[in-house]
PDB file of C-alpha atoms and ligand atoms in Angstrom:
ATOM      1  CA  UNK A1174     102.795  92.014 129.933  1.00 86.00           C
ATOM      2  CA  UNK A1175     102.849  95.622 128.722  1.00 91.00           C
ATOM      3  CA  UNK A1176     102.641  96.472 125.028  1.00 96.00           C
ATOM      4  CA  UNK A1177     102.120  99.622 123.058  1.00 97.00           C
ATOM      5  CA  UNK A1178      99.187  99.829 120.539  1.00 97.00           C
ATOM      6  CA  UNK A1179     100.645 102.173 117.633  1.00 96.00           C
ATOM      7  CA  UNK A1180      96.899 104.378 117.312  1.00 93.00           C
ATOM      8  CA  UNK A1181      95.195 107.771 117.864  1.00 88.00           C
ATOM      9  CA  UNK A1182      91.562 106.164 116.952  1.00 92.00           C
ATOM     10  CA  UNK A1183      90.441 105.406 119.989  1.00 93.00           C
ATOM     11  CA  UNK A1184      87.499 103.331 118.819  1.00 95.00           C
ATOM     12  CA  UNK A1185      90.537 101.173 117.724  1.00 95.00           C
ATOM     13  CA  UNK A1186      91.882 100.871 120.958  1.00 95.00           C
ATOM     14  CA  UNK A1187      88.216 100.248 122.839  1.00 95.00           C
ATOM     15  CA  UNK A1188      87.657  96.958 120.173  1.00 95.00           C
ATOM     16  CA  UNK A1189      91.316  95.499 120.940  1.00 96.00           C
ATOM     17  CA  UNK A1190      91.127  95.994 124.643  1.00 95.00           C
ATOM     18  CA  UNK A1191      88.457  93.823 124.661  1.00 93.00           C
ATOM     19  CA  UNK A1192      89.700  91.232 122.645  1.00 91.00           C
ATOM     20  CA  UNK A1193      93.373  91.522 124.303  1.00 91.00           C
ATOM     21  CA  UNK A1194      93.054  93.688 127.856  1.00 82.00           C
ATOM     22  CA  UNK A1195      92.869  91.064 130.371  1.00 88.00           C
ATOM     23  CA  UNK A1196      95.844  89.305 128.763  1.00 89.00           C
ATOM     24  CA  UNK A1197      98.533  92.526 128.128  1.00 93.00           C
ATOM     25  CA  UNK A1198      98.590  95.433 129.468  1.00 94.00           C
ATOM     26  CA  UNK A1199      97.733  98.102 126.666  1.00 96.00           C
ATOM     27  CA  UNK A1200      99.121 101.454 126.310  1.00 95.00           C
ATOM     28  CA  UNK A1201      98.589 104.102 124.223  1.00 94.00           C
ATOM     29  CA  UNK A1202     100.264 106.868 122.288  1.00 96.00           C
ATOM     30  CA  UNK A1203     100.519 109.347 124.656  1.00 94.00           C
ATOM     31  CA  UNK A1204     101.186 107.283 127.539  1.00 94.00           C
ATOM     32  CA  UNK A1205     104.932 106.572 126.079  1.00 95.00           C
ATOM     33  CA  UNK A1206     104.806 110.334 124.909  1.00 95.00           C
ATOM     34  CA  UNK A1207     104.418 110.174 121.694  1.00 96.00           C
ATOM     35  CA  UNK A1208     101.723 112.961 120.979  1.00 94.00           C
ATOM     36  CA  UNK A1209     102.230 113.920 117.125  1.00 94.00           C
ATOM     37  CA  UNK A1210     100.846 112.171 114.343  1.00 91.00           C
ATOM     38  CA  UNK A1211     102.661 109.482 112.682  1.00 94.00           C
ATOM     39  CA  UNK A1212     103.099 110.364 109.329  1.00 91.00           C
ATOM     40  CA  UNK A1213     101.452 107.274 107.323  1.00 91.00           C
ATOM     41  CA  UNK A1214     102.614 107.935 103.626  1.00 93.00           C
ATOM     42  CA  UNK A1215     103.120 103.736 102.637  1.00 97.00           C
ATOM     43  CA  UNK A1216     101.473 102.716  99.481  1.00 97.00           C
ATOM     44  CA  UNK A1217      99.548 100.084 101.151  1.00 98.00           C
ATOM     45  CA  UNK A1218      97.948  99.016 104.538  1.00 98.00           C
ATOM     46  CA  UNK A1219     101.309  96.429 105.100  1.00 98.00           C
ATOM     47  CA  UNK A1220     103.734  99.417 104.667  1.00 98.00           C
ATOM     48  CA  UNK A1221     101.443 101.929 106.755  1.00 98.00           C
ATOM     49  CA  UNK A1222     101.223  99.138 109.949  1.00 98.00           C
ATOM     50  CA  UNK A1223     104.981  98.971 109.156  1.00 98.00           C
ATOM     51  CA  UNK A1224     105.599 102.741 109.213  1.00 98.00           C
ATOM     52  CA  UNK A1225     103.394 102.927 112.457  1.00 97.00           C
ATOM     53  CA  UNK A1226     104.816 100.350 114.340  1.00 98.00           C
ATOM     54  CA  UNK A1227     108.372 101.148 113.733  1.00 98.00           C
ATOM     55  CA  UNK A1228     108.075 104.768 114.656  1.00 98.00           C
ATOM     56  CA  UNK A1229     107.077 103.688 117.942  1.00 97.00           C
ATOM     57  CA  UNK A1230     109.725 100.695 118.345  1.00 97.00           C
ATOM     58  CA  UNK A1231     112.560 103.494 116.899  1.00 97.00           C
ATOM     59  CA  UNK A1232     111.412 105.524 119.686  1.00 96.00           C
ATOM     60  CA  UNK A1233     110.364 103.794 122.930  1.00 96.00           C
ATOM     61  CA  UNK A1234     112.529 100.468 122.017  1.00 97.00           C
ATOM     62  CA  UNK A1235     109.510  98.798 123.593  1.00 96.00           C
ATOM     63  CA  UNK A1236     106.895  95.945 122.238  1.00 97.00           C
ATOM     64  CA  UNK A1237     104.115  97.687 120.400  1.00 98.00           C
ATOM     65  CA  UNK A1238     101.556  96.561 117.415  1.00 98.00           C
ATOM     66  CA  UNK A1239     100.125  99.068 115.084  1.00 98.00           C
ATOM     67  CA  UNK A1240      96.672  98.352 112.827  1.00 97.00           C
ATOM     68  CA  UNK A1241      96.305  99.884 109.540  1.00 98.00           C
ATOM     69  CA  UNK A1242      92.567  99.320 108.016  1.00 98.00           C
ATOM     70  CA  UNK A1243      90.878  99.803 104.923  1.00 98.00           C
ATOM     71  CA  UNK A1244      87.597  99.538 102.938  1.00 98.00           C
ATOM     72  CA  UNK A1245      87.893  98.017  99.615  1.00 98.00           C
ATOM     73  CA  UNK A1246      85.471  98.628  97.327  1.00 98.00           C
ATOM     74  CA  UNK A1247      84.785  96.408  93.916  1.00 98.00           C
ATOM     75  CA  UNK A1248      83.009  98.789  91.780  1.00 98.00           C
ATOM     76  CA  UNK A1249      85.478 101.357  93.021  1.00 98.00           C
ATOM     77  CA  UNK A1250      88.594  99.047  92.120  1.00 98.00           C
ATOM     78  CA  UNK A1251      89.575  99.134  95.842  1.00 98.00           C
ATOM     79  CA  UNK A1252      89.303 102.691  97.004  1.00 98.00           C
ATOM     80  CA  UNK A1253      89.094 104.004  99.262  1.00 98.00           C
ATOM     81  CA  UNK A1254      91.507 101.413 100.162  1.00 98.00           C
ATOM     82  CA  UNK A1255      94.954 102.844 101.771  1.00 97.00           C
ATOM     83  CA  UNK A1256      93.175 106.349 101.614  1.00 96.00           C
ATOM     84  CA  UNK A1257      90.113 105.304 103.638  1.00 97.00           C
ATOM     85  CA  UNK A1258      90.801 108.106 106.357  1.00 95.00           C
ATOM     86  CA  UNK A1259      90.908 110.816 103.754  1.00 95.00           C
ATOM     87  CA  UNK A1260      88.442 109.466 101.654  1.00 97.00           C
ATOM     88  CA  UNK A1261      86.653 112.834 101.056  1.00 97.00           C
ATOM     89  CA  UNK A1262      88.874 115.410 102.855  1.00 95.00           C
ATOM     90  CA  UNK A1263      91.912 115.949 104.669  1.00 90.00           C
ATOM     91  CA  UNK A1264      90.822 114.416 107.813  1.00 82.00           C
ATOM     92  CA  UNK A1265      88.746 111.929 109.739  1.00 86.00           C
ATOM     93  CA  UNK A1266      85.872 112.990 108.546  1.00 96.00           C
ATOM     94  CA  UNK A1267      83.253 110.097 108.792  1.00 97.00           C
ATOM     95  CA  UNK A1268      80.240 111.604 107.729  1.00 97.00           C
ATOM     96  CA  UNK A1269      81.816 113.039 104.508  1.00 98.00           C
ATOM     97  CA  UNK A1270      83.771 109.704 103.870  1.00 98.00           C
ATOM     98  CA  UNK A1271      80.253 108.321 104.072  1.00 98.00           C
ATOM     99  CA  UNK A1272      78.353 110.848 101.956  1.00 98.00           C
ATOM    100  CA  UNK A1273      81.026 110.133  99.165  1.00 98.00           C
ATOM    101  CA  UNK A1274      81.184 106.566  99.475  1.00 98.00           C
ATOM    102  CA  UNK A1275      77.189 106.640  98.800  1.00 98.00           C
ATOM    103  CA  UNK A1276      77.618 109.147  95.772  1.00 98.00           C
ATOM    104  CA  UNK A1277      80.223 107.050  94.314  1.00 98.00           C
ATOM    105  CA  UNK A1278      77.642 104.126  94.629  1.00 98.00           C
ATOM    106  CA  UNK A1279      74.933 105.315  93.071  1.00 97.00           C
ATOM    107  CA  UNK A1280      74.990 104.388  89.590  1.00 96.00           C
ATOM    108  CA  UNK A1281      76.972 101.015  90.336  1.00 97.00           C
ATOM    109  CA  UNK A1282      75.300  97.810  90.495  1.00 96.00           C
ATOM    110  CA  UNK A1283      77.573  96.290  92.032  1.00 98.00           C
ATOM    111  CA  UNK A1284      78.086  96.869  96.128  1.00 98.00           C
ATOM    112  CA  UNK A1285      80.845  94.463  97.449  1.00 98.00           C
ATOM    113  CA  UNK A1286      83.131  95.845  99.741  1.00 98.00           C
ATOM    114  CA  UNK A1287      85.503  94.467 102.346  1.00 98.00           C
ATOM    115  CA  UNK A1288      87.247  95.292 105.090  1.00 98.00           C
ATOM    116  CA  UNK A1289      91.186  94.025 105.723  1.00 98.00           C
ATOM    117  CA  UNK A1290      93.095  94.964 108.701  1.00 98.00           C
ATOM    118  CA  UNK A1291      96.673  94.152 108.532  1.00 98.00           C
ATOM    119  CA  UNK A1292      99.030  94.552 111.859  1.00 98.00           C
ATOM    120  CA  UNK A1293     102.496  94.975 112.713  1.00 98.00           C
ATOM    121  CA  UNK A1294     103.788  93.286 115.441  1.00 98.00           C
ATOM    122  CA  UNK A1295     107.297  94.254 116.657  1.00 98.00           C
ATOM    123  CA  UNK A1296     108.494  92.577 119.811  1.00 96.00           C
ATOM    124  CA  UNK A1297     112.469  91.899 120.544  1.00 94.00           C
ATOM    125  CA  UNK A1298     113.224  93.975 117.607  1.00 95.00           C
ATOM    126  CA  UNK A1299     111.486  91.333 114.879  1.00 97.00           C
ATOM    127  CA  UNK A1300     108.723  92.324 112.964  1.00 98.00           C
ATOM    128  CA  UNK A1301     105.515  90.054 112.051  1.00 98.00           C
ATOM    129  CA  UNK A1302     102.472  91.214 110.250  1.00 98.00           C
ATOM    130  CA  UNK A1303      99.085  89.459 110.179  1.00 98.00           C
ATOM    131  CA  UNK A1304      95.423  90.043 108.647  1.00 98.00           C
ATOM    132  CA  UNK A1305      92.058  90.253 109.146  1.00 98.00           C
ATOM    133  CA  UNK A1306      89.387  90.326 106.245  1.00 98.00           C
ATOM    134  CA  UNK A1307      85.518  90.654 106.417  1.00 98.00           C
ATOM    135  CA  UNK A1308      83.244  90.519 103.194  1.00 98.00           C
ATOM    136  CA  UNK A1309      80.659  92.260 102.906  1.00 98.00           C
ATOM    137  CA  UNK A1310      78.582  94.772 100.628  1.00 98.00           C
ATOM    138  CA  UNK A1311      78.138  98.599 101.145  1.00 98.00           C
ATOM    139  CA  UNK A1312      73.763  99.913 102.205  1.00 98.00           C
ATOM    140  CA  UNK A1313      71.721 102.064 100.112  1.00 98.00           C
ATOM    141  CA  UNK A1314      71.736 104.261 103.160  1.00 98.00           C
ATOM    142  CA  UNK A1315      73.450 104.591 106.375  1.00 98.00           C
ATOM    143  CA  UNK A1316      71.881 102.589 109.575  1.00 98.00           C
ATOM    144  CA  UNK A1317      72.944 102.613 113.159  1.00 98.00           C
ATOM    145  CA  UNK A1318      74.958 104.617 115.704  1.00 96.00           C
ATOM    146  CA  UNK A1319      77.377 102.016 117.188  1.00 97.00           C
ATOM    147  CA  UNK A1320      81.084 101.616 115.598  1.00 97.00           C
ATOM    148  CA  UNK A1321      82.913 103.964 113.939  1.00 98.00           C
ATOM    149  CA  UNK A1322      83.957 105.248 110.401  1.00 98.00           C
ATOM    150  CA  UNK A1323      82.098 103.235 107.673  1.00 98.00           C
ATOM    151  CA  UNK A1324      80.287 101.067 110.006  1.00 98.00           C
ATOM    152  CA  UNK A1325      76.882 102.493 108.945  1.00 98.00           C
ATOM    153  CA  UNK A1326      77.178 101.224 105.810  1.00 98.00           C
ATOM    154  CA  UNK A1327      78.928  98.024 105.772  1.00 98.00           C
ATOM    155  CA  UNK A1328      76.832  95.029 105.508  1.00 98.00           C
ATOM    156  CA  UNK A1329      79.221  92.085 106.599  1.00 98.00           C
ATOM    157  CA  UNK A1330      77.966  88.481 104.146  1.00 98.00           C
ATOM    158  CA  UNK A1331      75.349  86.610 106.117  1.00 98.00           C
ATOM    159  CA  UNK A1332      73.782  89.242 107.997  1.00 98.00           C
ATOM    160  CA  UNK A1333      70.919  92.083 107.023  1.00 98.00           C
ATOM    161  CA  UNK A1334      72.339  94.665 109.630  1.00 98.00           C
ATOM    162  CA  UNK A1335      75.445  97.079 109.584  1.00 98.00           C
ATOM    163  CA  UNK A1336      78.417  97.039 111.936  1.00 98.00           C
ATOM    164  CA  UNK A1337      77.146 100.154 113.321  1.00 98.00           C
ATOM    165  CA  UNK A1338      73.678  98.069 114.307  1.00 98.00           C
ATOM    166  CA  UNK A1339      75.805  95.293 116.364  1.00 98.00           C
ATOM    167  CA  UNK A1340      76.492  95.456 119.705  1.00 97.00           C
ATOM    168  CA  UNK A1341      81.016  95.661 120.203  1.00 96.00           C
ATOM    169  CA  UNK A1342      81.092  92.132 120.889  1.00 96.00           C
ATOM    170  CA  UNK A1343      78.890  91.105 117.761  1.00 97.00           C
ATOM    171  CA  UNK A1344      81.263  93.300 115.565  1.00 98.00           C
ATOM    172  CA  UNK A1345      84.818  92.188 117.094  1.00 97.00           C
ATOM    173  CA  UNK A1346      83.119  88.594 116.650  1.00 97.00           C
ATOM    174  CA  UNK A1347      83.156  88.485 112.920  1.00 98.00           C
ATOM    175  CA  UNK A1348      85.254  92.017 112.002  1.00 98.00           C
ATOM    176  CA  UNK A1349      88.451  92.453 110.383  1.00 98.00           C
ATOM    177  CA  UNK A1350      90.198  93.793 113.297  1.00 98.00           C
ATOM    178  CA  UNK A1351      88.744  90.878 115.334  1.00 97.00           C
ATOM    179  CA  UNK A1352      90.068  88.383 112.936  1.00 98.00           C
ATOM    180  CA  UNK A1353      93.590  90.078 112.686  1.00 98.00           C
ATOM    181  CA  UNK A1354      93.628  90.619 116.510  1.00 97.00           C
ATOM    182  CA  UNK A1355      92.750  86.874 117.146  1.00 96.00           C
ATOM    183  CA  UNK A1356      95.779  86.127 114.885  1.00 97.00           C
ATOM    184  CA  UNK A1357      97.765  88.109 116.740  1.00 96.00           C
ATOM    185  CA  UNK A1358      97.026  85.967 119.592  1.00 94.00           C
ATOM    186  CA  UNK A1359      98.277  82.999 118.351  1.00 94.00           C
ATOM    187  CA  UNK A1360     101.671  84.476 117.815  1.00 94.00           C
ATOM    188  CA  UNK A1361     102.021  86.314 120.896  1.00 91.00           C
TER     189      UNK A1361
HETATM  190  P1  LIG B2190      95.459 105.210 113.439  1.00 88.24           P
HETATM  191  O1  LIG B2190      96.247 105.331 112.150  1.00 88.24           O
HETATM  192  O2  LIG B2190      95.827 106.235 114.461  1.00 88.24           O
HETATM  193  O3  LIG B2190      95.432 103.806 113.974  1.00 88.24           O
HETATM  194  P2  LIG B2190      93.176 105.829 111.706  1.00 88.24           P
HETATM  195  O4  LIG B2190      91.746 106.169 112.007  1.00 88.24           O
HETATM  196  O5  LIG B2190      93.976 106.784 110.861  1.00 88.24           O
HETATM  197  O6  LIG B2190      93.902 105.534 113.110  1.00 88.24           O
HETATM  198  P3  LIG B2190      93.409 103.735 109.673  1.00 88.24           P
HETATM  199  O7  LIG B2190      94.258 104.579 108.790  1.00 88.24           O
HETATM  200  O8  LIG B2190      93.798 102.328 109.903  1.00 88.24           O
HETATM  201  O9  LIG B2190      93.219 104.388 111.088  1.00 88.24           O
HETATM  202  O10 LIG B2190      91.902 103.667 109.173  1.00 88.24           O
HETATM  203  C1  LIG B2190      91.462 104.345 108.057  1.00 88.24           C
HETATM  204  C2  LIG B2190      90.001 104.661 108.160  1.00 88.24           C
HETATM  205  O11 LIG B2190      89.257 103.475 107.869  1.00 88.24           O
HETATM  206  C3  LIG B2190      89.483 105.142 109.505  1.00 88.24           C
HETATM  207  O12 LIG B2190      89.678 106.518 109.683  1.00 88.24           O
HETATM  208  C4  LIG B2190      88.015 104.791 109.384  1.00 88.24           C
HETATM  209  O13 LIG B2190      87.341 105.765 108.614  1.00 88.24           O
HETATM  210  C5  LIG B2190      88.048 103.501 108.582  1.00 88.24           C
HETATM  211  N1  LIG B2190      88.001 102.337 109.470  1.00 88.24           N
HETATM  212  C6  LIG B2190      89.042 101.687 110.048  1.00 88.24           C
HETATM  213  N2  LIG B2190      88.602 100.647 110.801  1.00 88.24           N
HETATM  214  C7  LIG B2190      87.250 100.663 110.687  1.00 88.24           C
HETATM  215  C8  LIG B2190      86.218  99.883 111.225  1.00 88.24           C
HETATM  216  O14 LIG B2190      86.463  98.869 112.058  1.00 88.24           O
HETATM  217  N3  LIG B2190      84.956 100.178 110.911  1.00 88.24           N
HETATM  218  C9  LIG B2190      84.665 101.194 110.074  1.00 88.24           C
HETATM  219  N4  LIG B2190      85.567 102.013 109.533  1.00 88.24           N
HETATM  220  C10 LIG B2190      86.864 101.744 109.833  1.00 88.24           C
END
């Protein structure tokens, strides 16, 4: 079965194909030609996955999912939250989102962080939304070269690596997306 994954990350898409790729067929973006950016202006990760997935549905009329993530913070009161992309500036920038993140830290005790995923599932028309959380607490420094985004610093609870130090299947085991993808499953 084909279905359309609402994303232009394509770490994104390389963690759900290998939860979901021998079951559906997954396309992307570009191969139902949409090549722009989806403007994501919701308030929160639910309305962003929303926004996402019905752009593609209003266009294509075909099944698709989108994933909208974010970091949450404690000490921060949630940020970067819904901004996590444009944490520092304007774009994906990953090593600046990190460098803030770290500044922002440094005179805070307190390091707890988690991820959430949410997703928006449209198939037939209807609309269903699930989520994926992973607690966890934010490094004194960055560590590792694997993952994506904040995955050097995120410590998920029970573990004394990063997600960036895990191998893809040790991440997608425990991770936000993997828990939000493996609901997806079940209502599939
Ligand atoms: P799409 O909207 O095209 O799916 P995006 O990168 O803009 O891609 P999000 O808005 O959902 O995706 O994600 C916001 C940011 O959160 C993303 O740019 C990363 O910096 C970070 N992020 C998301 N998932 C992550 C993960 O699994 N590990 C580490 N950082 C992640």
């Amino acid at each position: 079965m084909k279905i359309v994954f609402a994303t232009n990350n394509a770490h994104k898409l390389a963690e759900v194909r290998a939860v979901l790729g021998d079951k559906y067929e997954i396309v992307t973006l570009s191969d139902v030609g949409i090549i722009e950016d989806i403007p994501e202006d919701g308030a929160t990760l639910d309305e962003n996955a929303s926004i996402k997935a019905r752009y593609v549905y209003e266009r294509t009329g075909l099944d698709c999912f989108a994933d909208d993530t974010g970091l949450e913070v404690e000490a921060l009161g949630g940020a970067p939250g819904v901004h996590s992309a444009r944490y520092a500036t304007d774009g994906h920038d990953f090593a600046a989102n990190n460098r803030k993140l770290l500044a922002e830290l440094a005179d805070k005790a307190c390091r707890k962080a988690r991820f959430r995923t949410v997703i928006s599932l449209i198939r037939g028309g209807n609309e269903q939304q699930v989520e994926g959380i992973v607690e966890g607490r934010i490094a004194m420094q960055e560590a590792g070269c694997g993952g994506f985004g904040y995955d050097p610093l995120f410590i998920p609870d029970g573990f004394d690596v990063t997600f960036a130090e895990m191998s893809p299947e040790e991440k997608n085991a425990i991770s936000h997306r993997g828990r939000a993808v493996a609901e997806l499953v079940k209502i599939l």
